[in-house]
Tab-separated table of C-alpha atoms in Angstrom:
chain	number	residue	atom	x	y	z
H	70	UNK	CA	80.981	68.349	99.158
H	71	UNK	CA	81.341	67.765	102.876
H	72	UNK	CA	82.432	70.836	104.880
H	73	UNK	CA	81.391	73.088	101.981
H	74	UNK	CA	77.723	72.504	101.178
H	75	UNK	CA	76.458	72.722	104.742
H	76	UNK	CA	78.160	76.092	105.153
H	77	UNK	CA	76.158	77.368	102.166
H	78	UNK	CA	72.785	76.411	103.687
H	79	UNK	CA	70.347	79.268	103.055
H	80	UNK	CA	68.192	78.500	106.126
H	81	UNK	CA	71.160	78.912	108.433
H	82	UNK	CA	72.264	82.018	106.537
H	83	UNK	CA	68.786	83.566	106.970
H	84	UNK	CA	68.757	82.729	110.663
H	85	UNK	CA	72.148	84.394	111.098
H	86	UNK	CA	70.998	87.510	109.243
H	87	UNK	CA	67.875	87.668	111.464
H	88	UNK	CA	70.050	87.352	114.558
H	89	UNK	CA	72.446	90.066	113.342
H	90	UNK	CA	69.460	92.334	112.610
H	91	UNK	CA	68.049	91.850	116.082
H	92	UNK	CA	71.448	92.446	117.758
H	93	UNK	CA	72.563	95.555	115.903
H	94	UNK	CA	71.727	98.918	117.462
H	95	UNK	CA	74.437	101.178	116.041
H	96	UNK	CA	76.294	101.547	112.742
H	97	UNK	CA	79.496	99.549	112.362
H	98	UNK	CA	82.211	99.266	109.727
H	99	UNK	CA	83.776	95.811	109.481
H	100	UNK	CA	86.649	94.744	107.282
H	101	UNK	CA	87.348	91.308	105.876
H	102	UNK	CA	91.028	91.029	105.065
H	103	UNK	CA	91.054	88.104	102.707
H	104	UNK	CA	90.119	88.360	99.038
H	105	UNK	CA	88.554	84.901	99.221
H	106	UNK	CA	86.109	86.238	101.809
H	107	UNK	CA	85.446	89.320	99.642
H	108	UNK	CA	84.458	87.017	96.805
H	109	UNK	CA	82.074	85.029	98.992
H	110	UNK	CA	80.447	88.283	100.146
H	111	UNK	CA	79.936	89.447	96.553
H	112	UNK	CA	79.031	86.068	95.098
H	113	UNK	CA	76.286	85.399	97.637
H	114	UNK	CA	75.204	89.051	97.919
H	115	UNK	CA	75.818	89.047	101.681
H	116	UNK	CA	76.220	92.818	101.944
H	117	UNK	CA	72.727	93.189	100.426
H	118	UNK	CA	71.009	91.045	103.053
H	119	UNK	CA	72.771	92.514	106.078
H	120	UNK	CA	71.028	95.344	107.932
H	121	UNK	CA	72.141	98.759	106.698
H	122	UNK	CA	73.904	99.442	110.023
H	123	UNK	CA	76.545	96.868	109.039
H	124	UNK	CA	78.970	98.030	106.364
H	125	UNK	CA	81.536	95.579	105.020
H	126	UNK	CA	84.698	97.068	103.542
H	127	UNK	CA	87.285	95.009	101.769
H	128	UNK	CA	90.903	94.726	102.793
H	129	UNK	CA	94.205	94.172	101.025
H	130	UNK	CA	94.205	90.368	101.332
H	131	UNK	CA	94.807	89.535	97.718
H	132	UNK	CA	98.471	88.625	97.206
H	133	UNK	CA	98.245	89.095	93.456
H	134	UNK	CA	96.886	92.624	93.994
H	135	UNK	CA	99.611	93.732	96.402
H	136	UNK	CA	102.584	92.219	94.583
H	137	UNK	CA	104.588	95.338	93.681
H	138	UNK	CA	104.540	96.603	90.129
H	139	UNK	CA	108.346	96.404	90.209
H	140	UNK	CA	108.216	92.651	90.944
H	141	UNK	CA	105.891	92.113	87.987
H	142	UNK	CA	108.320	94.106	85.803
H	143	UNK	CA	111.237	92.020	87.099
H	144	UNK	CA	109.365	88.776	86.366
H	145	UNK	CA	108.655	89.966	82.822
H	146	UNK	CA	112.315	90.980	82.325
H	147	UNK	CA	113.460	87.553	83.573
H	148	UNK	CA	110.937	85.699	81.426
H	149	UNK	CA	112.268	87.456	78.317
H	150	UNK	CA	115.873	86.378	79.008
H	151	UNK	CA	117.088	83.528	76.812
H	152	UNK	CA	117.323	80.214	78.623
H	153	UNK	CA	114.872	81.160	81.371
H	154	UNK	CA	111.604	79.393	82.181
H	155	UNK	CA	109.394	81.627	84.337
H	156	UNK	CA	106.886	79.654	86.405
H	157	UNK	CA	103.975	81.401	88.074
H	158	UNK	CA	100.611	80.835	89.695
H	159	UNK	CA	98.005	81.395	86.977
H	160	UNK	CA	96.519	84.514	88.577
H	161	UNK	CA	99.708	86.525	88.019
H	162	UNK	CA	99.812	86.194	84.227
H	163	UNK	CA	97.447	89.038	83.394
H	164	UNK	CA	98.553	91.386	86.171
H	165	UNK	CA	99.703	94.605	84.532
H	166	UNK	CA	103.313	95.635	85.001
H	167	UNK	CA	104.308	99.156	84.046
H	168	UNK	CA	104.397	98.349	80.296
H	169	UNK	CA	103.381	94.736	79.767
H	170	UNK	CA	102.263	91.558	81.522
H	171	UNK	CA	103.504	87.957	81.634
H	172	UNK	CA	100.889	86.778	79.148
H	173	UNK	CA	102.097	89.306	76.579
H	174	UNK	CA	105.705	88.301	77.293
H	175	UNK	CA	104.630	84.703	76.583
H	176	UNK	CA	103.102	85.842	73.289
H	177	UNK	CA	106.453	87.468	72.449
H	178	UNK	CA	108.148	84.085	72.823
H	179	UNK	CA	109.053	83.998	76.520
H	180	UNK	CA	108.737	80.565	78.159
H	181	UNK	CA	106.129	81.332	80.830
H	182	UNK	CA	104.449	78.358	82.500
H	183	UNK	CA	101.664	78.014	85.055
H	184	UNK	CA	102.036	75.850	88.144
H	185	UNK	CA	99.209	74.820	90.450
H	186	UNK	CA	101.711	73.983	93.188
H	187	UNK	CA	105.304	75.117	93.873
H	188	UNK	CA	106.370	71.469	93.654
H	189	UNK	CA	105.312	71.702	89.994
H	190	UNK	CA	107.942	74.425	89.491
H	191	UNK	CA	110.585	72.182	91.105
H	192	UNK	CA	109.599	69.363	88.733
H	193	UNK	CA	110.082	71.678	85.740
H	194	UNK	CA	113.595	72.506	87.031
H	195	UNK	CA	114.427	68.779	87.377
H	196	UNK	CA	113.226	68.095	83.846
H	197	UNK	CA	115.155	71.019	82.318
H	198	UNK	CA	118.689	70.960	83.793
H	199	UNK	CA	120.073	73.158	80.991
H	200	UNK	CA	117.550	75.967	81.630
H	201	UNK	CA	117.194	78.420	84.510
H	202	UNK	CA	113.787	77.956	86.148
H	203	UNK	CA	112.526	80.980	88.084
H	204	UNK	CA	109.419	80.560	90.224
H	205	UNK	CA	107.466	83.733	91.010
H	206	UNK	CA	106.797	82.948	94.668
H	207	UNK	CA	104.033	85.224	95.874
H	208	UNK	CA	101.530	84.843	98.670
H	209	UNK	CA	100.457	85.423	102.233
H	210	UNK	CA	101.305	83.224	105.224
H	211	UNK	CA	98.988	80.503	103.837
H	212	UNK	CA	101.221	79.952	100.804
H	213	UNK	CA	104.582	80.574	102.528
H	214	UNK	CA	105.061	76.959	103.779
H	215	UNK	CA	104.490	75.484	100.310
H	216	UNK	CA	106.806	78.025	98.667
H	217	UNK	CA	109.394	77.459	101.424
H	218	UNK	CA	109.183	73.718	100.778
H	219	UNK	CA	110.086	74.302	97.101
H	220	UNK	CA	113.246	76.234	98.079
H	221	UNK	CA	114.106	73.588	100.701
H	222	UNK	CA	113.694	70.772	98.156
H	223	UNK	CA	115.855	72.590	95.569
H	224	UNK	CA	118.605	73.173	98.141
H	225	UNK	CA	118.593	69.585	99.381
H	226	UNK	CA	118.537	68.112	95.894
H	227	UNK	CA	121.259	70.504	94.703
H	228	UNK	CA	118.997	71.842	91.948
H	229	UNK	CA	121.252	74.737	90.954
H	230	UNK	CA	118.945	75.835	88.110
H	231	UNK	CA	115.951	76.571	90.397
H	232	UNK	CA	115.416	79.990	91.923
H	233	UNK	CA	112.542	82.023	93.328
H	234	UNK	CA	111.567	85.649	92.800
H	235	UNK	CA	109.949	86.215	96.187
H	236	UNK	CA	107.153	88.640	97.030
H	237	UNK	CA	105.659	87.428	100.278
H	238	UNK	CA	103.446	89.523	102.523
H	239	UNK	CA	102.266	89.179	106.126
H	240	UNK	CA	98.795	90.092	107.379
H	241	UNK	CA	99.291	91.453	110.933
H	242	UNK	CA	101.710	94.292	109.983
H	243	UNK	CA	99.234	95.330	107.262
H	244	UNK	CA	96.341	95.456	109.753
H	245	UNK	CA	98.555	97.526	112.039
H	246	UNK	CA	99.361	99.927	109.188
H	247	UNK	CA	95.677	100.244	108.194
H	248	UNK	CA	94.512	100.887	111.756
H	249	UNK	CA	97.292	103.413	112.256
H	250	UNK	CA	96.129	105.704	109.431
H	251	UNK	CA	94.219	108.819	110.531
H	252	UNK	CA	91.311	108.193	108.133
H	253	UNK	CA	90.731	104.622	109.316
H	254	UNK	CA	87.013	103.738	109.528
H	255	UNK	CA	87.289	100.062	110.441
H	256	UNK	CA	85.854	99.054	113.842
H	257	UNK	CA	86.145	95.270	113.664
H	258	UNK	CA	88.061	92.721	111.636
H	259	UNK	CA	87.346	89.315	110.167
H	260	UNK	CA	90.811	87.747	110.226
H	261	UNK	CA	91.802	85.371	107.426
H	262	UNK	CA	91.067	81.758	108.385
H	263	UNK	CA	93.687	80.063	106.251
H	264	UNK	CA	96.482	82.444	107.243
H	265	UNK	CA	95.596	81.618	110.867
H	266	UNK	CA	95.415	77.879	110.057
H	267	UNK	CA	99.158	78.161	109.401
H	268	UNK	CA	100.199	80.888	111.837
H	269	UNK	CA	97.772	80.437	114.720
H	270	UNK	CA	96.059	83.306	116.496
H	271	UNK	CA	98.618	84.803	118.861
H	272	UNK	CA	99.610	87.733	116.621
H	273	UNK	CA	95.958	88.802	116.523
H	274	UNK	CA	95.742	88.834	120.332
H	275	UNK	CA	98.348	91.610	120.191
H	276	UNK	CA	96.293	93.606	117.681
H	277	UNK	CA	93.139	93.306	119.797
H	278	UNK	CA	95.088	94.527	122.822
H	279	UNK	CA	96.878	97.399	121.065
H	280	UNK	CA	93.876	98.773	119.170
H	281	UNK	CA	91.024	97.761	121.493
H	282	UNK	CA	89.181	96.305	118.533
H	283	UNK	CA	87.366	92.959	118.181
H	284	UNK	CA	88.797	90.431	115.731
H	285	UNK	CA	87.095	87.203	114.687
H	286	UNK	CA	89.070	84.572	112.790
H	287	UNK	CA	86.625	83.609	110.052
H	288	UNK	CA	86.102	80.963	107.391
H	289	UNK	CA	85.221	81.378	103.742
H	290	UNK	CA	81.715	80.100	103.137
H	291	UNK	CA	78.629	82.346	103.438
H	292	UNK	CA	77.588	80.846	106.783
H	293	UNK	CA	81.150	81.341	108.087
H	294	UNK	CA	81.165	85.009	107.064
H	295	UNK	CA	77.710	85.709	108.529
H	296	UNK	CA	78.567	83.979	111.785
H	297	UNK	CA	81.793	86.020	111.978
H	298	UNK	CA	79.795	89.223	111.413
H	299	UNK	CA	77.380	88.199	114.175
H	300	UNK	CA	80.249	87.515	116.590
H	301	UNK	CA	81.761	90.949	115.826
H	302	UNK	CA	78.415	92.771	116.166
H	303	UNK	CA	77.703	91.092	119.520
H	304	UNK	CA	81.090	92.226	120.816
H	305	UNK	CA	80.802	95.755	119.420
H	306	UNK	CA	77.287	96.282	120.828
H	307	UNK	CA	78.477	95.007	124.222
H	308	UNK	CA	81.522	97.307	124.133
H	309	UNK	CA	83.892	94.340	124.125
H	310	UNK	CA	87.121	93.737	122.222
H	311	UNK	CA	88.199	90.100	122.157
H	312	UNK	CA	89.781	87.660	119.770
H	313	UNK	CA	87.348	84.906	118.823
H	314	UNK	CA	87.690	81.991	116.454
H	315	UNK	CA	84.737	81.200	114.208
H	316	UNK	CA	86.750	78.846	111.967
H	317	UNK	CA	87.439	76.218	114.624
H	318	UNK	CA	87.211	73.340	112.185
H	319	UNK	CA	90.541	74.426	110.666
H	320	UNK	CA	92.229	76.944	112.996
H	321	UNK	CA	93.928	75.991	116.253
H	322	UNK	CA	95.371	78.684	118.545
H	323	UNK	CA	98.963	77.590	117.858
H	324	UNK	CA	98.557	77.087	114.092
H	325	UNK	CA	100.465	74.461	112.127
H	326	UNK	CA	103.833	73.887	113.847
H	327	UNK	CA	105.481	72.007	110.976
H	328	UNK	CA	104.438	74.581	108.409
H	329	UNK	CA	105.729	77.405	110.612
H	330	UNK	CA	109.054	75.585	111.101
H	331	UNK	CA	109.803	75.319	107.384
H	332	UNK	CA	108.838	78.981	106.870
H	333	UNK	CA	111.218	80.043	109.665
H	334	UNK	CA	113.997	77.877	108.256
H	335	UNK	CA	113.776	79.238	104.697
H	336	UNK	CA	112.505	82.807	105.069
H	337	UNK	CA	113.202	85.815	107.288
H	338	UNK	CA	110.991	88.857	107.785
H	339	UNK	CA	111.887	92.028	105.913
H	340	UNK	CA	110.401	95.375	104.924
H	341	UNK	CA	108.021	94.902	102.018
H	342	UNK	CA	106.412	97.177	99.470
H	343	UNK	CA	102.677	96.546	98.909
H	344	UNK	CA	101.228	97.586	95.590
H	345	UNK	CA	98.788	100.434	96.206
H	346	UNK	CA	99.762	100.835	99.850
H	347	UNK	CA	103.512	101.421	99.945
H	348	UNK	CA	106.315	100.156	102.151
H	349	UNK	CA	105.274	98.552	105.449
H	350	UNK	CA	108.055	97.735	107.930
H	351	UNK	CA	108.716	94.006	108.470
H	352	UNK	CA	105.612	93.031	106.532
H	353	UNK	CA	107.243	90.609	104.099
H	354	UNK	CA	109.401	87.525	103.821
H	355	UNK	CA	112.660	87.091	101.923
H	356	UNK	CA	114.918	84.077	101.483
H	357	UNK	CA	117.559	83.643	104.175
H	358	UNK	CA	121.262	83.955	103.255
H	359	UNK	CA	121.593	80.142	103.260
H	360	UNK	CA	119.236	80.104	100.284
H	361	UNK	CA	121.071	82.830	98.304
H	362	UNK	CA	121.846	80.323	95.542
H	363	UNK	CA	118.087	80.014	94.945
H	364	UNK	CA	117.258	83.721	95.259
H	365	UNK	CA	116.505	85.133	91.781
H	366	UNK	CA	116.980	88.689	93.056
H	367	UNK	CA	120.586	87.851	93.978
H	368	UNK	CA	121.660	85.471	91.229
H	369	UNK	CA	120.319	87.537	88.343
H	370	UNK	CA	121.509	90.838	89.846
H	371	UNK	CA	118.200	92.458	88.989
H	372	UNK	CA	118.383	96.212	89.039
H	373	UNK	CA	115.808	98.045	91.120
H	374	UNK	CA	113.045	99.313	88.893
H	375	UNK	CA	110.702	102.077	89.967
H	376	UNK	CA	107.393	102.390	88.209
H	377	UNK	CA	104.172	104.330	88.599
H	378	UNK	CA	100.596	103.072	88.613
H	379	UNK	CA	98.159	104.442	85.999
H	380	UNK	CA	96.912	107.760	87.403
H	381	UNK	CA	93.248	106.843	86.997
H	382	UNK	CA	93.422	103.620	89.043
H	383	UNK	CA	92.083	104.042	92.602
H	384	UNK	CA	93.211	100.585	93.765
H	385	UNK	CA	95.303	102.224	96.498
H	386	UNK	CA	92.109	103.417	98.225
H	387	UNK	CA	90.215	100.228	97.412
H	388	UNK	CA	92.921	98.083	99.038
H	389	UNK	CA	92.724	100.200	102.204
H	390	UNK	CA	88.948	99.971	102.401
H	391	UNK	CA	88.556	103.717	101.815
H	392	UNK	CA	86.695	103.358	98.519
H	393	UNK	CA	84.582	100.739	96.768
H	394	UNK	CA	85.445	99.583	93.230
H	395	UNK	CA	82.221	101.192	91.986
H	396	UNK	CA	83.524	104.599	93.127
H	397	UNK	CA	86.079	104.412	90.297
H	398	UNK	CA	85.293	106.284	87.067
H	399	UNK	CA	87.173	103.651	85.071
H	400	UNK	CA	85.312	100.674	86.599
H	401	UNK	CA	83.700	98.614	83.865
H	402	UNK	CA	84.528	101.280	81.269
H	403	UNK	CA	88.288	101.581	80.858
H	404	UNK	CA	89.051	98.858	83.413
H	405	UNK	CA	87.756	95.312	82.909
H	406	UNK	CA	89.261	91.869	83.575
H	407	UNK	CA	90.232	91.732	79.876
H	408	UNK	CA	91.929	95.144	79.993
H	409	UNK	CA	92.741	95.843	83.629
H	410	UNK	CA	94.229	99.128	84.825
H	411	UNK	CA	95.090	97.729	88.232
H	412	UNK	CA	95.760	94.366	89.825
H	413	UNK	CA	92.488	94.100	91.842
H	414	UNK	CA	90.597	93.792	88.536
H	415	UNK	CA	92.740	90.805	87.526
H	416	UNK	CA	92.978	88.448	90.421
H	417	UNK	CA	90.180	86.027	91.153
H	418	UNK	CA	90.349	87.489	94.661
H	419	UNK	CA	90.624	91.160	93.799
H	420	UNK	CA	87.799	93.386	95.061
H	421	UNK	CA	87.343	95.042	91.648
H	422	UNK	CA	87.056	91.658	89.914
H	423	UNK	CA	84.527	90.509	92.538
H	424	UNK	CA	82.351	93.593	91.910
H	425	UNK	CA	82.776	93.141	88.171
H	426	UNK	CA	81.692	89.497	88.205
H	427	UNK	CA	78.804	89.698	90.660
H	428	UNK	CA	77.626	93.297	90.909
H	429	UNK	CA	78.284	95.158	87.688
H	430	UNK	CA	74.728	94.946	86.381
H	431	UNK	CA	73.112	96.063	89.618
H	432	UNK	CA	75.425	98.821	90.772
H	433	UNK	CA	76.891	100.520	87.728
H	434	UNK	CA	75.120	103.740	86.842
H	435	UNK	CA	73.145	103.714	83.613
H	436	UNK	CA	75.402	105.944	81.527
H	437	UNK	CA	78.096	103.274	81.737
H	438	UNK	CA	77.507	100.379	79.413
H	439	UNK	CA	78.894	97.219	80.837
H	440	UNK	CA	79.857	94.245	78.716
R	108	UNK	CA	95.243	82.731	96.492
R	109	UNK	CA	94.582	81.717	100.088
R	110	UNK	CA	91.849	79.373	98.962
R	111	UNK	CA	91.972	75.994	100.667
R	112	UNK	CA	89.526	73.206	99.885
R	113	UNK	CA	88.480	70.292	102.094
R	114	UNK	CA	89.227	66.867	100.649
R	115	UNK	CA	89.107	63.305	101.972
R	116	UNK	CA	92.317	61.273	102.303
R	117	UNK	CA	91.965	58.069	100.251
R	118	UNK	CA	95.455	56.592	100.443
R	119	UNK	CA	98.790	57.580	101.992
R	120	UNK	CA	102.234	57.113	100.431
R	121	UNK	CA	105.679	57.548	101.994
R	122	UNK	CA	108.279	58.756	99.478
R	123	UNK	CA	111.516	58.862	101.479
R	124	UNK	CA	111.172	61.737	103.934
R	125	UNK	CA	108.160	63.086	102.072
R	126	UNK	CA	104.632	62.015	102.882
R	127	UNK	CA	101.853	62.411	100.383
R	128	UNK	CA	98.304	61.238	99.813
R	129	UNK	CA	95.647	60.794	97.202
R	130	UNK	CA	92.900	63.179	98.228
R	131	UNK	CA	89.371	63.314	96.878
R	132	UNK	CA	87.567	66.625	96.266
R	133	UNK	CA	84.043	65.827	95.100
R	134	UNK	CA	84.665	63.921	91.879
R	135	UNK	CA	88.343	64.861	91.518
R	136	UNK	CA	91.333	63.044	93.030
R	137	UNK	CA	94.691	64.799	93.404
R	138	UNK	CA	98.096	64.038	94.869
R	139	UNK	CA	98.597	66.173	97.993
R	140	UNK	CA	101.626	66.625	100.245
R	141	UNK	CA	101.022	65.649	103.882
R	142	UNK	CA	104.359	67.053	105.104
R	143	UNK	CA	102.663	69.658	107.282
R	144	UNK	CA	99.876	67.369	108.483
R	145	UNK	CA	101.604	64.027	109.112
R	146	UNK	CA	98.933	63.008	111.620
R	147	UNK	CA	96.255	62.796	108.900
R	148	UNK	CA	94.854	59.288	108.420
R	149	UNK	CA	92.907	57.619	105.640
R	150	UNK	CA	89.307	58.838	105.868
R	151	UNK	CA	90.238	62.193	107.446
R	152	UNK	CA	89.356	65.474	105.785
R	153	UNK	CA	92.244	67.876	105.206
R	154	UNK	CA	92.243	71.492	104.037
R	155	UNK	CA	94.424	71.692	100.914
R	156	UNK	CA	96.188	74.781	99.566
R	157	UNK	CA	98.453	74.740	96.435
R	158	UNK	CA	98.953	70.993	96.731
R	159	UNK	CA	99.751	70.954	100.465
R	160	UNK	CA	97.471	69.927	103.311
R	161	UNK	CA	97.589	72.749	105.875
R	162	UNK	CA	95.199	71.332	108.485
R	163	UNK	CA	93.194	68.286	109.411
R	164	UNK	CA	89.523	69.248	109.674
R	165	UNK	CA	88.494	68.914	113.298
R	166	UNK	CA	85.448	66.714	112.729
R	167	UNK	CA	84.172	67.016	116.324
R	168	UNK	CA	84.420	70.819	116.347
R	169	UNK	CA	82.833	71.020	112.914
R	170	UNK	CA	79.985	68.750	114.021
R	171	UNK	CA	79.424	70.679	117.258
R	172	UNK	CA	79.370	74.158	115.730
R	173	UNK	CA	77.373	73.018	112.761
R	174	UNK	CA	74.693	71.552	115.020
R	175	UNK	CA	74.372	74.906	116.812
R	176	UNK	CA	74.043	76.678	113.483
R	177	UNK	CA	71.558	74.140	112.232
R	178	UNK	CA	69.373	74.526	115.310
R	179	UNK	CA	69.447	78.246	114.700
R	180	UNK	CA	68.228	77.677	111.124
R	181	UNK	CA	65.467	75.360	112.278
R	182	UNK	CA	64.282	77.812	114.906
R	183	UNK	CA	64.252	80.514	112.292
R	184	UNK	CA	62.195	78.346	109.942
R	185	UNK	CA	59.522	78.040	112.642
R	186	UNK	CA	59.562	81.764	113.475
R	187	UNK	CA	57.524	84.305	111.465
R	188	UNK	CA	59.192	85.196	108.177
R	189	UNK	CA	61.536	88.186	108.131
R	190	UNK	CA	61.851	90.302	105.014
R	191	UNK	CA	65.068	89.331	103.300
């Protein structure tokens, strides 16, 4: 497919690796934020072909992984209420809550449905006027315009039976929180190309300035990732800290104006809890007061639930780039995609799932038998 | 979740205030909202995320950067092999 295949060209990838190898003089730790980029790195074995001076650590950019346990519990509780249809992106169904998951709730008789697009959830509400349709609206800035559009449509059509349980997170406050921790190792960032397609690059200028660290807005194919690494290494070796855009075919400096407008109309920023990381000030989105009639948190008067993660799960450190999935004693043994302990083993973008799918046979020590 | 896939606009429809298109991804054709990318024309490539186009692929930029990358690959192919 055009704009995909050429960015998977092995000759270009090899040339980029050779160039990185000839540029690098010191050891550097780089973080890719987005789970989609983590998967490309694992799928194509990019960390294996890079010189050993370049270490890639994986960030918290998997919305399924950072959706709070409490939100999953709330979604399950709502799904089990009579008369409710709970609509979710497919990735969320197996994410463990504190006692169950949405797939098990479905098996118990709850009406849980998968939507590919938020407009699909709106359609379900139109077709079922006597049922309450709750859409589990999760995501980063990339997904916020589409989810906002669903709320906007429901409001303008007067669809009183459509509401959203919102868990939206924002990338720049998370980068700020990660860089602000005393044990931070990251020296350069690959910023998420699709988040920046929507939001533009200006917020990342501020991060470069405040932390004196290079950031390259990167795409998602192997050639994109390697070129982003090269751009970061060139800057780091030259002692520079600039914002650069590798993903020019999709990202403009100002982002997508229309998409940003609908997000600003429907949502407002708020403090947000990230699963595995904790509360980060003004790092999330919630529905504005004008959309209260479509806010599941308000109309169902959901009580605040507090829940604890399984003690053995190290996803908190994995999501901060402090540990690799293979550092976990449960990896591949008591934690698999079929029986996950933590969310990063579930999502198609979770770091643990990426290691499980692409690396488990090469990296797991011999005493562990992997399926 | 933040996955977006490039697809080619085949046909554009106006449904009241909403603008949508039939978009081709390899062998698959899907209905995609063009609300955020109203400037997209038939034949353009758009990046699509959860049923919404979020950008029009900048064909000139893509061509320019790809040519640089390609030249790099060709140069490498002529250079002595590196151990990879």
